[in-house]
Amino acid sequence: MQIIFVELINSDTMIHEKEMADQDVAGAASLDSAEDYRARVAHYKRHYEPIASGGPDDPEHEFSYIKCIENGKQIIMNKIKGYMPGRVAQFITNCCHCHWTTKKKLFLTRHGQSEYNAMGRIGGDPDLTEMGERYALALKDFAESAICRDLETGKELPARLWTSSLKRTRRTARHIANPTIIRDGYPWIQMKPRIWSNLDEIYAGACDGMTYREIEEQFAKEAIARKKDKLTYRYPRGESYLDVIQRLEPLIQEIERHREPLIIVGHQGVLRMIKAYYKGIPREEAPHQTLKLNHVTELIPHAYGCDEKLYNLLPDETPGDDGQTKH
């Protein structure tokens, strides 16, 4: 087992003040709390020992380490070799330049009800039903009022929109407006759709377009195998959830790089894995997470976990059993 030391060095006092406000003393506005935080920081400084700070002859140069200085302005790597250390280094170099004082907000939603949802079928590339179209219009209003705008100040915020390459996600997102706003003196196309095939639903292979009952009747052994181990099971000529995790990895790095609010209009299988990543859910449990139709899940990652909010955009409508929620 190889041990890699990771050191983040930042002298920006604004970030330190923001940390004081958002982390240990969140919700406690008293002067005593602020002074306690500063006292603890001062204590840490007295005992803090940076990695390999003793010059070229420092024995700690024999360690594997990554130093990220001033939000990625300088990155120092030492004895980083091999597949996994290389992936760790890639992840850190992608993310360490981010503005940590900005809270990330990630919104996950399934597409509106599709024709296959109504029929209890999986996969395919069907269009939306009438209810799915109503959800698309409700999502437009939600995006413009709750994602593209600061709820406290009413100020317009730059925001991002991602969809899969499948018709039902693109049509669900198509009503969301894309005005050009000014961001830091430059034009920014609001909610410009970005299409990712990596976000496509788990491919069911020979079972694509079938109901789960049909699968149990025609592929009985496959149905049993999937129930035993949903994570590693791979559909005949199709994908497993492990395959989905593999193709989502570069997208997770993209998500981590961005600070703007992001909404992903996707599919239950794929969104399960993204949610599990941010919520710290074991991957064995991830395929069993439920994301309902007509709902938006808001995730707010922070230093000690990930907060979650759920919004029902069509409270007066019930999509019924789409054949997928429990599978």
Tab-separated table of C-alpha atoms in Angstrom, residues 60-199:
chain	number	residue	atom	x	y	z
A	60	GLU	CA	10.765	13.690	3.682
A	61	HIS	CA	11.592	13.938	-0.034
A	62	GLU	CA	11.513	10.140	0.102
A	63	PHE	CA	7.742	10.357	0.707
A	64	SER	CA	5.075	10.529	-1.984
A	65	TYR	CA	3.284	13.843	-1.701
A	66	ILE	CA	1.277	16.482	-3.553
A	67	LYS	CA	1.377	20.136	-2.554
A	68	CYS	CA	-1.285	22.502	-3.841
A	69	ILE	CA	-0.375	26.129	-3.197
A	70	GLU	CA	-2.720	29.124	-3.406
A	71	ASN	CA	-5.651	27.394	-5.108
A	72	GLY	CA	-3.518	25.674	-7.731
A	73	LYS	CA	-1.206	28.555	-8.684
A	74	GLN	CA	1.586	26.131	-7.924
A	75	ILE	CA	1.422	22.343	-7.645
A	76	ILE	CA	4.365	20.243	-6.463
A	77	MET	CA	4.392	16.460	-6.872
A	78	ASN	CA	6.983	14.094	-5.498
A	79	LYS	CA	7.302	10.358	-6.223
A	80	ILE	CA	3.848	10.121	-7.799
A	81	LYS	CA	3.882	7.081	-10.042
A	82	GLY	CA	1.488	4.286	-10.911
A	83	TYR	CA	-2.139	4.180	-12.002
A	84	MET	CA	-3.986	5.101	-8.801
A	85	PRO	CA	-1.528	7.792	-7.592
A	86	GLY	CA	-1.758	9.286	-11.083
A	87	ARG	CA	-5.567	9.398	-10.888
A	88	VAL	CA	-5.407	11.026	-7.450
A	89	ALA	CA	-3.019	13.657	-8.813
A	90	GLN	CA	-5.268	14.279	-11.810
A	91	PHE	CA	-8.295	14.759	-9.570
A	92	ILE	CA	-6.479	17.212	-7.292
A	93	THR	CA	-5.025	19.257	-10.145
A	94	ASN	CA	-8.488	19.526	-11.708
A	95	CYS	CA	-10.148	20.673	-8.512
A	96	CYS	CA	-7.642	22.631	-6.451
A	97	HIS	CA	-8.053	25.844	-8.469
A	98	CYS	CA	-11.739	26.111	-7.514
A	99	HIS	CA	-13.068	29.019	-5.489
A	100	TRP	CA	-13.844	27.223	-2.247
A	101	THR	CA	-15.661	30.232	-0.817
A	102	THR	CA	-18.486	29.578	-3.297
A	103	LYS	CA	-20.965	26.908	-2.267
A	104	LYS	CA	-21.572	24.345	-4.980
A	105	LYS	CA	-25.187	23.483	-5.772
A	106	LEU	CA	-26.020	20.435	-7.835
A	107	PHE	CA	-29.547	19.683	-9.026
A	108	LEU	CA	-30.461	16.192	-10.234
A	109	THR	CA	-33.683	15.335	-12.026
A	110	ARG	CA	-34.942	12.495	-14.127
A	111	HIS	CA	-36.480	13.372	-17.466
A	112	GLY	CA	-40.225	13.909	-17.606
A	113	GLN	CA	-42.381	10.818	-17.884
A	114	SER	CA	-41.623	9.019	-21.150
A	115	GLU	CA	-43.785	6.704	-23.225
A	116	TYR	CA	-41.738	3.767	-21.938
A	117	ASN	CA	-42.246	4.931	-18.332
A	118	ALA	CA	-45.994	4.821	-18.899
A	119	MET	CA	-45.679	1.297	-20.330
A	120	GLY	CA	-43.268	0.044	-17.641
A	121	ARG	CA	-40.497	-0.574	-20.179
A	122	ILE	CA	-36.787	0.108	-19.735
A	123	GLY	CA	-34.221	1.715	-22.031
A	124	GLY	CA	-34.986	2.780	-25.581
A	125	ASP	CA	-35.193	6.342	-26.839
A	126	PRO	CA	-38.891	7.218	-26.431
A	127	ASP	CA	-40.477	10.657	-26.426
A	128	LEU	CA	-42.283	12.333	-23.524
A	129	THR	CA	-45.906	11.760	-22.589
A	130	GLU	CA	-48.281	14.679	-21.953
A	131	MET	CA	-47.342	14.517	-18.269
A	132	GLY	CA	-43.681	14.518	-19.240
A	133	GLU	CA	-44.266	17.673	-21.241
A	134	ARG	CA	-45.978	19.332	-18.266
A	135	TYR	CA	-42.965	18.465	-16.149
A	136	ALA	CA	-40.656	20.012	-18.767
A	137	LEU	CA	-42.569	23.296	-18.474
A	138	ALA	CA	-42.521	23.136	-14.657
A	139	LEU	CA	-38.762	22.477	-14.753
A	140	LYS	CA	-38.298	25.585	-16.910
A	141	ASP	CA	-40.012	27.740	-14.257
A	142	PHE	CA	-38.039	26.087	-11.444
A	143	ALA	CA	-34.711	26.555	-13.214
A	144	GLU	CA	-35.318	30.229	-13.897
A	145	SER	CA	-36.551	31.055	-10.387
A	146	ALA	CA	-34.569	28.718	-8.103
A	147	ILE	CA	-31.344	27.883	-9.971
A	148	CYS	CA	-30.535	30.924	-12.110
A	149	ARG	CA	-31.395	33.407	-9.382
A	150	ASP	CA	-30.226	33.998	-5.808
A	151	LEU	CA	-33.307	33.380	-3.661
A	152	GLU	CA	-32.192	35.931	-1.046
A	153	THR	CA	-31.026	38.817	-3.230
A	154	GLY	CA	-32.916	38.090	-6.465
A	155	LYS	CA	-29.652	38.553	-8.355
A	156	GLU	CA	-29.217	36.533	-11.553
A	157	LEU	CA	-26.614	33.779	-11.237
A	158	PRO	CA	-24.608	32.076	-13.991
A	159	ALA	CA	-25.767	28.447	-14.187
A	160	ARG	CA	-25.117	25.291	-16.196
A	161	LEU	CA	-27.343	22.648	-17.795
A	162	TRP	CA	-26.318	19.106	-18.733
A	163	THR	CA	-28.394	16.364	-20.355
A	164	SER	CA	-27.784	12.901	-21.755
A	165	SER	CA	-27.845	12.348	-25.503
A	166	LEU	CA	-31.233	10.614	-25.352
A	167	LYS	CA	-34.381	12.310	-26.597
A	168	ARG	CA	-36.347	12.258	-23.349
A	169	THR	CA	-33.740	14.285	-21.420
A	170	ARG	CA	-33.125	16.782	-24.224
A	171	ARG	CA	-36.843	17.389	-24.674
A	172	THR	CA	-37.334	17.783	-20.933
A	173	ALA	CA	-34.696	20.534	-20.869
A	174	ARG	CA	-35.598	22.239	-24.133
A	175	HIS	CA	-37.851	24.931	-22.617
A	176	ILE	CA	-35.190	26.290	-20.248
A	177	ALA	CA	-34.188	29.737	-21.527
A	178	ASN	CA	-30.628	30.549	-22.636
A	179	PRO	CA	-30.270	34.343	-22.374
A	180	THR	CA	-26.841	35.950	-22.547
A	181	ILE	CA	-25.844	37.694	-19.328
A	182	ILE	CA	-22.670	39.516	-18.312
A	183	ARG	CA	-20.379	37.663	-15.929
A	184	ASP	CA	-17.191	39.365	-14.716
A	185	GLY	CA	-17.336	41.644	-17.737
A	186	TYR	CA	-17.750	38.840	-20.280
A	187	PRO	CA	-20.858	37.384	-21.965
A	188	TRP	CA	-22.167	34.136	-20.496
A	189	ILE	CA	-24.850	32.010	-22.178
A	190	GLN	CA	-27.176	31.034	-19.367
A	191	MET	CA	-28.071	27.327	-19.135
A	192	LYS	CA	-26.453	26.512	-22.465
A	193	PRO	CA	-27.312	22.810	-22.918
A	194	ARG	CA	-24.328	20.482	-22.839
A	195	ILE	CA	-25.063	16.968	-24.069
A	196	TRP	CA	-23.075	14.059	-22.620
A	197	SER	CA	-23.412	10.477	-23.832
A	198	ASN	CA	-21.701	9.559	-20.529
A	199	LEU	CA	-25.024	10.475	-18.884
